[in-house]
PDB file of C-alpha atoms in Angstrom:
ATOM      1  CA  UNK A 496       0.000   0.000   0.000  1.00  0.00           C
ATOM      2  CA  UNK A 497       1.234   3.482  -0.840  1.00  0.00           C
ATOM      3  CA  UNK A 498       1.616   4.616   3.130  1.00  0.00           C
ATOM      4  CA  UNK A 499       3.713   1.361   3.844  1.00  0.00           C
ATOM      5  CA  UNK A 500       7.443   1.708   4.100  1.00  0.00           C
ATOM      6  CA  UNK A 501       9.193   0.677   0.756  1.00  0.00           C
ATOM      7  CA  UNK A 502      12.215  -0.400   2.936  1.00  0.00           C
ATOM      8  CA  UNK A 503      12.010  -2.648   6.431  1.00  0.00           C
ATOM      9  CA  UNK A 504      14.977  -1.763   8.625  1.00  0.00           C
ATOM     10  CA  UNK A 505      15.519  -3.586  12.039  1.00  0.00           C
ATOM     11  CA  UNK A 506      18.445  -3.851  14.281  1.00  0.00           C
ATOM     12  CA  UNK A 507      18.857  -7.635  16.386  1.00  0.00           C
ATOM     13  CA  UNK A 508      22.072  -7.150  18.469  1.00  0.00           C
ATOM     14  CA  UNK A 509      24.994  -6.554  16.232  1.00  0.00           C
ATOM     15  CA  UNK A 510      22.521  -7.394  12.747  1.00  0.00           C
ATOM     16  CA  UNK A 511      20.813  -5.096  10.588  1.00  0.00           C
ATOM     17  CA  UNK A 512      18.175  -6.676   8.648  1.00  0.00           C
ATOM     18  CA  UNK A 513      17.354  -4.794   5.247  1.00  0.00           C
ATOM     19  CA  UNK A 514      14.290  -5.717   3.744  1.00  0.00           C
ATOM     20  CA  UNK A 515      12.754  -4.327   0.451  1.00  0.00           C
ATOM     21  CA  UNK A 516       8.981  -4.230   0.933  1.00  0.00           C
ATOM     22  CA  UNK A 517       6.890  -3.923  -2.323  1.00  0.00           C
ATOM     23  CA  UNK A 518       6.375  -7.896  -2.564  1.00  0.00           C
ATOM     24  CA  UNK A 519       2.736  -7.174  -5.022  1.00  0.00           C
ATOM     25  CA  UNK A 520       5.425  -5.698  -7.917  1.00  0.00           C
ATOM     26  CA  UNK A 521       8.272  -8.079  -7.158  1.00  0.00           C
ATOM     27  CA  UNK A 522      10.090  -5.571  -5.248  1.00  0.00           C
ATOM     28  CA  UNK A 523      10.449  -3.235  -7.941  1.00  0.00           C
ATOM     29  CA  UNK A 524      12.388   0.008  -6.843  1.00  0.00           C
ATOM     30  CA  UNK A 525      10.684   3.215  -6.946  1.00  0.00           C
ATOM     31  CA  UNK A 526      12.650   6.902  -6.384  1.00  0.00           C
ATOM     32  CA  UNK A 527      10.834   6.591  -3.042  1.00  0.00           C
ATOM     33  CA  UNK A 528      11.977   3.000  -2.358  1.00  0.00           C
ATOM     34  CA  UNK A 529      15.934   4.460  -3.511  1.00  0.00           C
ATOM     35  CA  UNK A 530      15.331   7.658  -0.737  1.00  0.00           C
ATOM     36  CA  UNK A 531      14.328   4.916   2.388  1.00  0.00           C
ATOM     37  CA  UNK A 532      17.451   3.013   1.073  1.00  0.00           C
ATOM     38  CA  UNK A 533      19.944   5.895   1.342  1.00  0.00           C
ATOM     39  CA  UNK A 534      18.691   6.756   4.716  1.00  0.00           C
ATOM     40  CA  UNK A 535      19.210   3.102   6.126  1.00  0.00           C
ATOM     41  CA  UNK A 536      22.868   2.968   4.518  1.00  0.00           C
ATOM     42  CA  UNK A 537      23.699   5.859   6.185  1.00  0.00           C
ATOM     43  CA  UNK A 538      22.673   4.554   9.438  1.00  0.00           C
ATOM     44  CA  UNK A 539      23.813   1.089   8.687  1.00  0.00           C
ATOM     45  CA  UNK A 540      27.150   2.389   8.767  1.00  0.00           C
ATOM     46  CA  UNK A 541      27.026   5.105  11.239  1.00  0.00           C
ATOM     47  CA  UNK A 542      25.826   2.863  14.117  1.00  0.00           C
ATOM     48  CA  UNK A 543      28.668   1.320  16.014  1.00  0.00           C
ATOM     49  CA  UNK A 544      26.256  -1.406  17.385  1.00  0.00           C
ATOM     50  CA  UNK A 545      26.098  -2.590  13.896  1.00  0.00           C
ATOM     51  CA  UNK A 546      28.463  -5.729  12.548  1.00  0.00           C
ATOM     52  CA  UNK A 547      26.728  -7.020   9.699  1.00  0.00           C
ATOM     53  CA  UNK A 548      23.701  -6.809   7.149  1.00  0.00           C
ATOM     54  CA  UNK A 549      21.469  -8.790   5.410  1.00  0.00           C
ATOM     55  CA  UNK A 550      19.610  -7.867   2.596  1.00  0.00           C
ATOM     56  CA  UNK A 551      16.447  -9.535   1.139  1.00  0.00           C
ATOM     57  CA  UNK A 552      13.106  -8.760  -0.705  1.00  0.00           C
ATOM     58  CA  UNK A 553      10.018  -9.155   1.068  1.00  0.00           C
ATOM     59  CA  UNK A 554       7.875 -12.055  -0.402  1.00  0.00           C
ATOM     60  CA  UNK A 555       8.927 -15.732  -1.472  1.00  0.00           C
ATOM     61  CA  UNK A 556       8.695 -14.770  -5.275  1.00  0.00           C
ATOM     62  CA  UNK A 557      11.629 -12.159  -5.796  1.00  0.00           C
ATOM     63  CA  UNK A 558      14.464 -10.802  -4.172  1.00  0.00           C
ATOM     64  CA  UNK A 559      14.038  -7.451  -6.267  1.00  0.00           C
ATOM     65  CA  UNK A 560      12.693  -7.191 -10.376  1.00  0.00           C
ATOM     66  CA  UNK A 561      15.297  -3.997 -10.612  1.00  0.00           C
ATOM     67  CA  UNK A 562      13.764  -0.857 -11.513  1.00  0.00           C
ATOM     68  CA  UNK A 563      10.286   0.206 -11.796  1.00  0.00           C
ATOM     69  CA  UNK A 564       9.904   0.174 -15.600  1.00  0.00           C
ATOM     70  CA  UNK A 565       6.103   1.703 -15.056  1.00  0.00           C
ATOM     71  CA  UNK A 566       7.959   4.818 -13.030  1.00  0.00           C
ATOM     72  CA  UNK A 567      10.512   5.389 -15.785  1.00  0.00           C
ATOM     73  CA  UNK A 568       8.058   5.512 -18.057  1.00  0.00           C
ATOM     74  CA  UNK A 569       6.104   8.312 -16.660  1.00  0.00           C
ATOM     75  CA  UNK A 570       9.092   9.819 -15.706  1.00  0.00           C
ATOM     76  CA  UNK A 571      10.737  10.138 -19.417  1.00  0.00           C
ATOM     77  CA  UNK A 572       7.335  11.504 -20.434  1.00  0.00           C
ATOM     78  CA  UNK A 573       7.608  13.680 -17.700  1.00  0.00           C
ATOM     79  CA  UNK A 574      10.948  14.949 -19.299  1.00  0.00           C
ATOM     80  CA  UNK A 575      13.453  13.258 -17.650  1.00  0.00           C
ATOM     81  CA  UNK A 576      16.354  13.560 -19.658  1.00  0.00           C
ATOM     82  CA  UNK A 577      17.987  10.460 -20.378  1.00  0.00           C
ATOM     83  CA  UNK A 578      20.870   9.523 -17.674  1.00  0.00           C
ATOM     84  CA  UNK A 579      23.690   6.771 -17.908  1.00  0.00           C
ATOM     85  CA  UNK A 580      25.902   5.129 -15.266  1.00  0.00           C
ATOM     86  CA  UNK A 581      25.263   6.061 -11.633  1.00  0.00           C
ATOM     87  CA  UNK A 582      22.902   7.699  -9.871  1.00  0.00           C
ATOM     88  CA  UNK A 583      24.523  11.070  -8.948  1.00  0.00           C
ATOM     89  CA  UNK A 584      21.703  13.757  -8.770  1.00  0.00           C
ATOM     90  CA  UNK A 585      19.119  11.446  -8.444  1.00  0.00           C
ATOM     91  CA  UNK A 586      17.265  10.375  -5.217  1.00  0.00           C
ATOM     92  CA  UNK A 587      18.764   8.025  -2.880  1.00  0.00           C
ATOM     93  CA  UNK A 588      22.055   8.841  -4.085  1.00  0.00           C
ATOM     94  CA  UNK A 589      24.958   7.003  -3.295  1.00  0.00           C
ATOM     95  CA  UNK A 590      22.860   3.899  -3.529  1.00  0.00           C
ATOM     96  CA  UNK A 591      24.394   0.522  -2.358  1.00  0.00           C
ATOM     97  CA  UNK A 592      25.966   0.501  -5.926  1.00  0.00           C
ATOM     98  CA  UNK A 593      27.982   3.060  -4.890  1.00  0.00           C
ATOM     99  CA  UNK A 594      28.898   3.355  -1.633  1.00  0.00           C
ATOM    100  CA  UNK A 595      32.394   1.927  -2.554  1.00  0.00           C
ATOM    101  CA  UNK A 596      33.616   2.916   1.101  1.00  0.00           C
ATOM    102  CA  UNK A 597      30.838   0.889   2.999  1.00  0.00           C
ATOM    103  CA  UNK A 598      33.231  -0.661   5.566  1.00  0.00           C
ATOM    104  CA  UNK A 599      30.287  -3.154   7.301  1.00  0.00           C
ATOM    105  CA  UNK A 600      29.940  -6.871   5.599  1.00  0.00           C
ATOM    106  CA  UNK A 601      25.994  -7.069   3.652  1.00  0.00           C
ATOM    107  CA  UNK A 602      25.310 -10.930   2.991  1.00  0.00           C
ATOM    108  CA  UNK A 603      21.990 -10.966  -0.001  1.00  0.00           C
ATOM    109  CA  UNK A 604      19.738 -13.372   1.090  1.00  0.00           C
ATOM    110  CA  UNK A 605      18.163 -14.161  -2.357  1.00  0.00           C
ATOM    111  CA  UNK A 606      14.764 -15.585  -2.851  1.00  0.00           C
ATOM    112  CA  UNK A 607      13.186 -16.011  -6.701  1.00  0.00           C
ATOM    113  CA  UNK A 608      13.925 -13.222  -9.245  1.00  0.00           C
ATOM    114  CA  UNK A 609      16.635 -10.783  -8.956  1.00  0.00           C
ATOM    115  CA  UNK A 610      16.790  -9.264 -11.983  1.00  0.00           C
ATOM    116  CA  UNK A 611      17.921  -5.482 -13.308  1.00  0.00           C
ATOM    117  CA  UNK A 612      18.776  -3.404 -10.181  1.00  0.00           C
ATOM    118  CA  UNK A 613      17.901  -6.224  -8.267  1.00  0.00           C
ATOM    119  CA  UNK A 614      20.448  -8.557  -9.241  1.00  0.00           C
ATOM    120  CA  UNK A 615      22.975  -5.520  -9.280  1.00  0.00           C
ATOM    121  CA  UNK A 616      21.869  -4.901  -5.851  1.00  0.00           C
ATOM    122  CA  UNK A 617      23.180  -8.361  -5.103  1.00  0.00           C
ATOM    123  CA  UNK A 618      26.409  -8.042  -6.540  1.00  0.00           C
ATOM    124  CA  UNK A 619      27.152  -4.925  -4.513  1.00  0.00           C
ATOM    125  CA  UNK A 620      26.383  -7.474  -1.725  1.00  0.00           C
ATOM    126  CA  UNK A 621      29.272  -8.737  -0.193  1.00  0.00           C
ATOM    127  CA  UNK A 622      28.180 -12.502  -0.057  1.00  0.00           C
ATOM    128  CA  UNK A 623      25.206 -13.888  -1.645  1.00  0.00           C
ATOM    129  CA  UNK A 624      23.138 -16.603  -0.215  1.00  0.00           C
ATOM    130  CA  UNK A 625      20.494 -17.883  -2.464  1.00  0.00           C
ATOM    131  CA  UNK A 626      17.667 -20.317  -3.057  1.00  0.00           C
ATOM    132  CA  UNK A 627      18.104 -23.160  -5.353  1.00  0.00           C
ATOM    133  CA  UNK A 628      14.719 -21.528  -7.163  1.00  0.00           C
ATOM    134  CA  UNK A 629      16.848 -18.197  -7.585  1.00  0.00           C
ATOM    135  CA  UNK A 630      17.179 -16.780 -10.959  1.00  0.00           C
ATOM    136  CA  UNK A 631      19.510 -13.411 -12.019  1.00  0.00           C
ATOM    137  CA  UNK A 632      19.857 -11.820 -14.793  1.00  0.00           C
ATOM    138  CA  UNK A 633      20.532  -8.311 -16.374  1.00  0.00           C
ATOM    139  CA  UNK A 634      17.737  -8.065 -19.280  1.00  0.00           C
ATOM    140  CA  UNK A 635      18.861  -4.092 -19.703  1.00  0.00           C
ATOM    141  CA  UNK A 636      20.112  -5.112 -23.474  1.00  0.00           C
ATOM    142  CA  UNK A 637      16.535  -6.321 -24.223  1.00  0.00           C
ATOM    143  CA  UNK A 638      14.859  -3.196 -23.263  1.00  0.00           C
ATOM    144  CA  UNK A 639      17.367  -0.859 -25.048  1.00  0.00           C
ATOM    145  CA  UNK A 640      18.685   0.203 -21.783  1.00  0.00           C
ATOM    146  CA  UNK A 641      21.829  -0.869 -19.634  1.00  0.00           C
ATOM    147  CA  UNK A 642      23.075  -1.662 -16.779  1.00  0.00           C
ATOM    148  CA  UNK A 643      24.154   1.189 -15.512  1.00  0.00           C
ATOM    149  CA  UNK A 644      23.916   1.085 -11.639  1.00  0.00           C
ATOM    150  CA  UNK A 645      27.249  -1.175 -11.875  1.00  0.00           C
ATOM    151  CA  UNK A 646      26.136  -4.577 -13.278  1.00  0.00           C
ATOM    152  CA  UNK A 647      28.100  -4.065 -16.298  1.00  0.00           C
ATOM    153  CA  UNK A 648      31.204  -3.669 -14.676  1.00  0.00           C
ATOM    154  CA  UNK A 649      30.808  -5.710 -11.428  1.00  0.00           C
ATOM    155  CA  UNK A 650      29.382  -9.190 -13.762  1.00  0.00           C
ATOM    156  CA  UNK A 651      32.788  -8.429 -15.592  1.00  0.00           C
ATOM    157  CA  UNK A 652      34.670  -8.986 -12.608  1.00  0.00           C
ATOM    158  CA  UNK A 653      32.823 -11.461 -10.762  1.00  0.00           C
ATOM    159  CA  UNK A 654      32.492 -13.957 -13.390  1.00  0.00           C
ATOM    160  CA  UNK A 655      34.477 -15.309 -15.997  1.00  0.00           C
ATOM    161  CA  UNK A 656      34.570 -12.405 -18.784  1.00  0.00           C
ATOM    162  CA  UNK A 657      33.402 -13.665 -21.794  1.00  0.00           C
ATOM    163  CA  UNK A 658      30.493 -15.994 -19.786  1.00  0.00           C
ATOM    164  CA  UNK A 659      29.373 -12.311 -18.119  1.00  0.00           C
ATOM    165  CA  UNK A 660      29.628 -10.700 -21.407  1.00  0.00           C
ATOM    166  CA  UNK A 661      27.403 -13.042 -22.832  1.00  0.00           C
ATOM    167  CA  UNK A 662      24.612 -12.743 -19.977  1.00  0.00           C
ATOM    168  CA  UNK A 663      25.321  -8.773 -20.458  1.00  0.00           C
ATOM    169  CA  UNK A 664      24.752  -8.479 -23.739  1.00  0.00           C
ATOM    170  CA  UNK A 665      21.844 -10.884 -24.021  1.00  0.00           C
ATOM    171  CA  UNK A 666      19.972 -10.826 -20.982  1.00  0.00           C
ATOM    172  CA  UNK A 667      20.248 -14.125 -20.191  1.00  0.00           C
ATOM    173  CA  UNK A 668      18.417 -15.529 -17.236  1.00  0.00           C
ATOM    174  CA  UNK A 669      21.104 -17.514 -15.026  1.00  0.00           C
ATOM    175  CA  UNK A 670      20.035 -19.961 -12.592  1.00  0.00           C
ATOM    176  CA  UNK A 671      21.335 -20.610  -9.050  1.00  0.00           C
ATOM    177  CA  UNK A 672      23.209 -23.701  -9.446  1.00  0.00           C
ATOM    178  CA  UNK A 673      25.016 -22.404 -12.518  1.00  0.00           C
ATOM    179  CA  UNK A 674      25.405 -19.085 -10.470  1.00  0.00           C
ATOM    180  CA  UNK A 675      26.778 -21.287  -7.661  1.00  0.00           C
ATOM    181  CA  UNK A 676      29.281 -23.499 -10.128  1.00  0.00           C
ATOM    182  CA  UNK A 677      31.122 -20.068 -11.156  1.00  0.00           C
ATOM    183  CA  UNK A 678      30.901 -18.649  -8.083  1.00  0.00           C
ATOM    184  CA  UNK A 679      28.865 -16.076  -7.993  1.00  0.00           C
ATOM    185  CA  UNK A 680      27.171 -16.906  -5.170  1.00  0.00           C
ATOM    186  CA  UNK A 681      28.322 -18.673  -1.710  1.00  0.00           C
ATOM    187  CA  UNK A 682      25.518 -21.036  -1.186  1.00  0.00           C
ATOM    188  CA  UNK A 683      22.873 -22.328  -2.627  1.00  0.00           C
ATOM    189  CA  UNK A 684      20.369 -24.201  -0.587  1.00  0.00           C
ATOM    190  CA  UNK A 685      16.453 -25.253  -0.583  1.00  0.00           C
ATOM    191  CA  UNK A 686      13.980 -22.199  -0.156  1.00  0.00           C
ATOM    192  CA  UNK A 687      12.793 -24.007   3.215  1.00  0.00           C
ATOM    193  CA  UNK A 688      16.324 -23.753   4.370  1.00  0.00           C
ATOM    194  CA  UNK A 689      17.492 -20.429   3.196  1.00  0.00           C
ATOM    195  CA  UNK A 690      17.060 -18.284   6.771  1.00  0.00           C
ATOM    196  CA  UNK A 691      19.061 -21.206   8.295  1.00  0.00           C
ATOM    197  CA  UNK A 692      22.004 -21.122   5.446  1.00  0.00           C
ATOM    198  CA  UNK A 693      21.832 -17.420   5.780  1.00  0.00           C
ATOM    199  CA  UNK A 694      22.344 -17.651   9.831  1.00  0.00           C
ATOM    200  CA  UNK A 695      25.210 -19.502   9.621  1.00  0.00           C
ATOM    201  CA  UNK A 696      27.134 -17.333   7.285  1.00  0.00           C
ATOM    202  CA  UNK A 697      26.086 -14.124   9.871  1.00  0.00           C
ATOM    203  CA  UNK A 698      26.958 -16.328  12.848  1.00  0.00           C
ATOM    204  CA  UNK A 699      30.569 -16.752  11.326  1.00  0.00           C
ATOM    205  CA  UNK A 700      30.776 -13.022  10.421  1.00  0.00           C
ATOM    206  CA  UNK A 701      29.883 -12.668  14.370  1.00  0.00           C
ATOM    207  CA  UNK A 702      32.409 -14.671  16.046  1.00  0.00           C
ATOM    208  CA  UNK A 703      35.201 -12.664  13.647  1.00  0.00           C
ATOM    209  CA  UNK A 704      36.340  -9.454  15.231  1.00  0.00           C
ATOM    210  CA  UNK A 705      34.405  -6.492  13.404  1.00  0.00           C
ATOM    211  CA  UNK A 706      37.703  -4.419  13.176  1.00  0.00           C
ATOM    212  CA  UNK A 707      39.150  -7.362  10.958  1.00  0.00           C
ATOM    213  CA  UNK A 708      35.809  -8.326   8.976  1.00  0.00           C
ATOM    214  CA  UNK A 709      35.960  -4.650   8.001  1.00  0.00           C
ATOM    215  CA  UNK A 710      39.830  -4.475   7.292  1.00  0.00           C
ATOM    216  CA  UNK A 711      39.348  -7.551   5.336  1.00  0.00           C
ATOM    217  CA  UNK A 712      36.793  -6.480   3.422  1.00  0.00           C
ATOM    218  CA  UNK A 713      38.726  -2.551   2.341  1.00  0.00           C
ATOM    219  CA  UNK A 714      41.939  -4.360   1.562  1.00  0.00           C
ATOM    220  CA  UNK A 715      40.614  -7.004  -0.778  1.00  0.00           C
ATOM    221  CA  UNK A 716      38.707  -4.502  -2.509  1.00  0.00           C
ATOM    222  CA  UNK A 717      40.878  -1.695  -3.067  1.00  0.00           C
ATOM    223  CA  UNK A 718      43.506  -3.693  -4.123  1.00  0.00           C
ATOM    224  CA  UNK A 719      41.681  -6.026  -6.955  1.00  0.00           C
ATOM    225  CA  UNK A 720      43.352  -3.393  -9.308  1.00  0.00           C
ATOM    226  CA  UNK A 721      46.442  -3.315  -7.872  1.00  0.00           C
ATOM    227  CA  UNK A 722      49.984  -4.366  -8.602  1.00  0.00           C
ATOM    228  CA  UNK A 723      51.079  -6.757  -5.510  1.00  0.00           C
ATOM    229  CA  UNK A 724      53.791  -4.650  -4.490  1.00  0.00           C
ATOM    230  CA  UNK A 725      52.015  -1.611  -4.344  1.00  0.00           C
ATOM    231  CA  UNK A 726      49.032  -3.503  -2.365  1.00  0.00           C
ATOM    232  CA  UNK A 727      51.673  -4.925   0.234  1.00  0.00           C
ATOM    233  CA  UNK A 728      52.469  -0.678   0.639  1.00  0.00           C
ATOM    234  CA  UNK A 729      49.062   0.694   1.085  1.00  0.00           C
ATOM    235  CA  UNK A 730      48.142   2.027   4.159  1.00  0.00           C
ATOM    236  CA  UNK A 731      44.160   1.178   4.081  1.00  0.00           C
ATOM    237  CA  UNK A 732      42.140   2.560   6.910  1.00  0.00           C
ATOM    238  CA  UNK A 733      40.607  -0.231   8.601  1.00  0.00           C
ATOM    239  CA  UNK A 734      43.860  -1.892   8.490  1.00  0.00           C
ATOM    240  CA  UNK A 735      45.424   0.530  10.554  1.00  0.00           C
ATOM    241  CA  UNK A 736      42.446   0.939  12.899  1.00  0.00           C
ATOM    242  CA  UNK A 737      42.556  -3.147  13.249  1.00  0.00           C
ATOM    243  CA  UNK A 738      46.281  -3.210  13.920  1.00  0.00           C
ATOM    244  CA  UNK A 739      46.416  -0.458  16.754  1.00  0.00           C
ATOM    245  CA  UNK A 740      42.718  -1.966  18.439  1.00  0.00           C
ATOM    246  CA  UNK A 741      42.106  -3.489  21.660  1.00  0.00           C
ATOM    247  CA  UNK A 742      40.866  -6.164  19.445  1.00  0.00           C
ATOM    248  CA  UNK A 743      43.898  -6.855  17.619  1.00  0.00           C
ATOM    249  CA  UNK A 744      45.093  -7.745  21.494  1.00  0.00           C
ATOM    250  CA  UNK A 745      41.968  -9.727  22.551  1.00  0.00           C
ATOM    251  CA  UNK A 746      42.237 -12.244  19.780  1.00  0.00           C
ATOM    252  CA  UNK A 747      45.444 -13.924  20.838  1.00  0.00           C
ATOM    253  CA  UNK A 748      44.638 -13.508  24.433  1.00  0.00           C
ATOM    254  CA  UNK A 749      41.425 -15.269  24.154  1.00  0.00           C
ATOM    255  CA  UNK A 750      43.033 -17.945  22.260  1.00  0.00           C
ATOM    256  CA  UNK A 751      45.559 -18.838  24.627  1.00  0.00           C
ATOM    257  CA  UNK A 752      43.369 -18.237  27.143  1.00  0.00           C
ATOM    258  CA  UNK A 753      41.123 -20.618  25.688  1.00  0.00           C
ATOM    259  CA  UNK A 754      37.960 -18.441  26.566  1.00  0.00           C
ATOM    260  CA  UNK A 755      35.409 -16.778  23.401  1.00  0.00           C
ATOM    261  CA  UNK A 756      36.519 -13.695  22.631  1.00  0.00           C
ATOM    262  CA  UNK A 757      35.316 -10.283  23.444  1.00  0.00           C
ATOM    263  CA  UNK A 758      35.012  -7.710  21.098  1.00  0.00           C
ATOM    264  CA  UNK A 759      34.826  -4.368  21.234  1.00  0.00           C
ATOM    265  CA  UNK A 760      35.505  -2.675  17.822  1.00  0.00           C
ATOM    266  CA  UNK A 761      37.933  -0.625  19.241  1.00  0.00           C
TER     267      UNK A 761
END
């Protein structure tokens, strides 16, 4: 309904659960659905309570159909002028697409379609956990449009170039055990069994210490580009926070200690 939130946001302990809420269009994204979004990034990361996200569509039939086509169209009429990668100037800007600095880990928990902006969503995700009735795809080519909020570039890196080429550039619908065989995804498991799968992977992000989750995470992504000399010299942020943290101390303690650890983020 039109006063319902577009986005779900709740906070469990150190989880923040991120739940796109239009389940009777598939989870289509509206401008209003990309404004709720920016606003729970930016507390997503501000909130030091806050270890890990998971991201999902409401519903059992789609994890997110992309954008809403029936929007654009009214919005072009409208005269919108036409608009190409990114969505600088636009609401909801920096989307999940583009918040290349978001430190905290997002795991997709993906449940039917993911499509468009949907599937791009997921690919900005840092793992994906999906159901073995999942199905991506980037159908931009089909529809004389692109993929311009980072699927072009990010399919080209996470798969196998001329296999993501060929889903680009035809829109071909990729299924989640074929996703799972060139690892795309992390896991693939029965839709009855997806929260459980999805747990388990949060669980493990949990017992890691935050500090080094996040360190990880900077350092493996920043450097994709980079020579390995030049990666083995950058100073990255959360590296540097990590190494001088209580936490950096607590690991090793704990271990010979042979208590769980504490952490502290700090």
């Amino acid at each position: 309904m039109a006063g319902e939130p577009r986005v779900l946001y709740r906070k469990q302990g150190h989880v923040a659960r991120i739940t796109l809420n239009r389940p009777d269009v598939l989870n289509a994204m509206d401008l209003r659905m990309h404004e709720e979004l920016a606003a729970v990034w930016d507390d997503f990361e501000a909130d030091d309570n806050i270890w890990v996200g998971v991201l999902t569509g409401a519903g059992d039939r789609a994890f997110s159909v992309g954008q809403d086509l029936k929007e654009l169209v009214r919005r072009v009429e409208n005269g919108e002028p036409p608009s190409t990668f990114g969505s600088r100037g636009k609401p909801g800007w920096p989307r999940l697409t583009e918040r290349f600095d978001l430190s905290k880990p997002v795991v997709a928990r993906v449940n039917g379609y993911a499509l468009g902006g949907g599937f791009e969503l997921a690919l900005a995700c840092d793992l994906i956990v999906a159901a073995d009735s999942a199905t991506f795809a980037l159908p931009e080519a089909r529809l004389g449009l692109i993929a311009g909020a980072g699927g072009v570039f990010r399919l080209a890196r996470q798969l196998p170039f001329k296999t993501a080429l060929g889903h680009l550039m035809t829109g071909r619908r990729l299924a989640a055990d074929r996703a799972l065989a060139l690892g795309l995804v992390n896991d693939v498991v029965p839709a009855a069994d997806l929260d459980a799968c999805v747990e388990e992977w949060v669980e493990d992000l949990l017992r890691c210490a935050p500090l080094a989750v996040r360190a990880i995470k900077e350092a493996a992504t920043a450097s994709l580009s980079m020579p390995l000399p030049q990666a083995f010299a950058t100073r990255f942020t959360w590296e540097e926070r990590r190494m001088h943290s209580q936490d950096a101390l607590e690991g090793p303690l704990s271990f010979v200690e042979k208590r769980p650890p504490k952490w502290t983020a700090s």
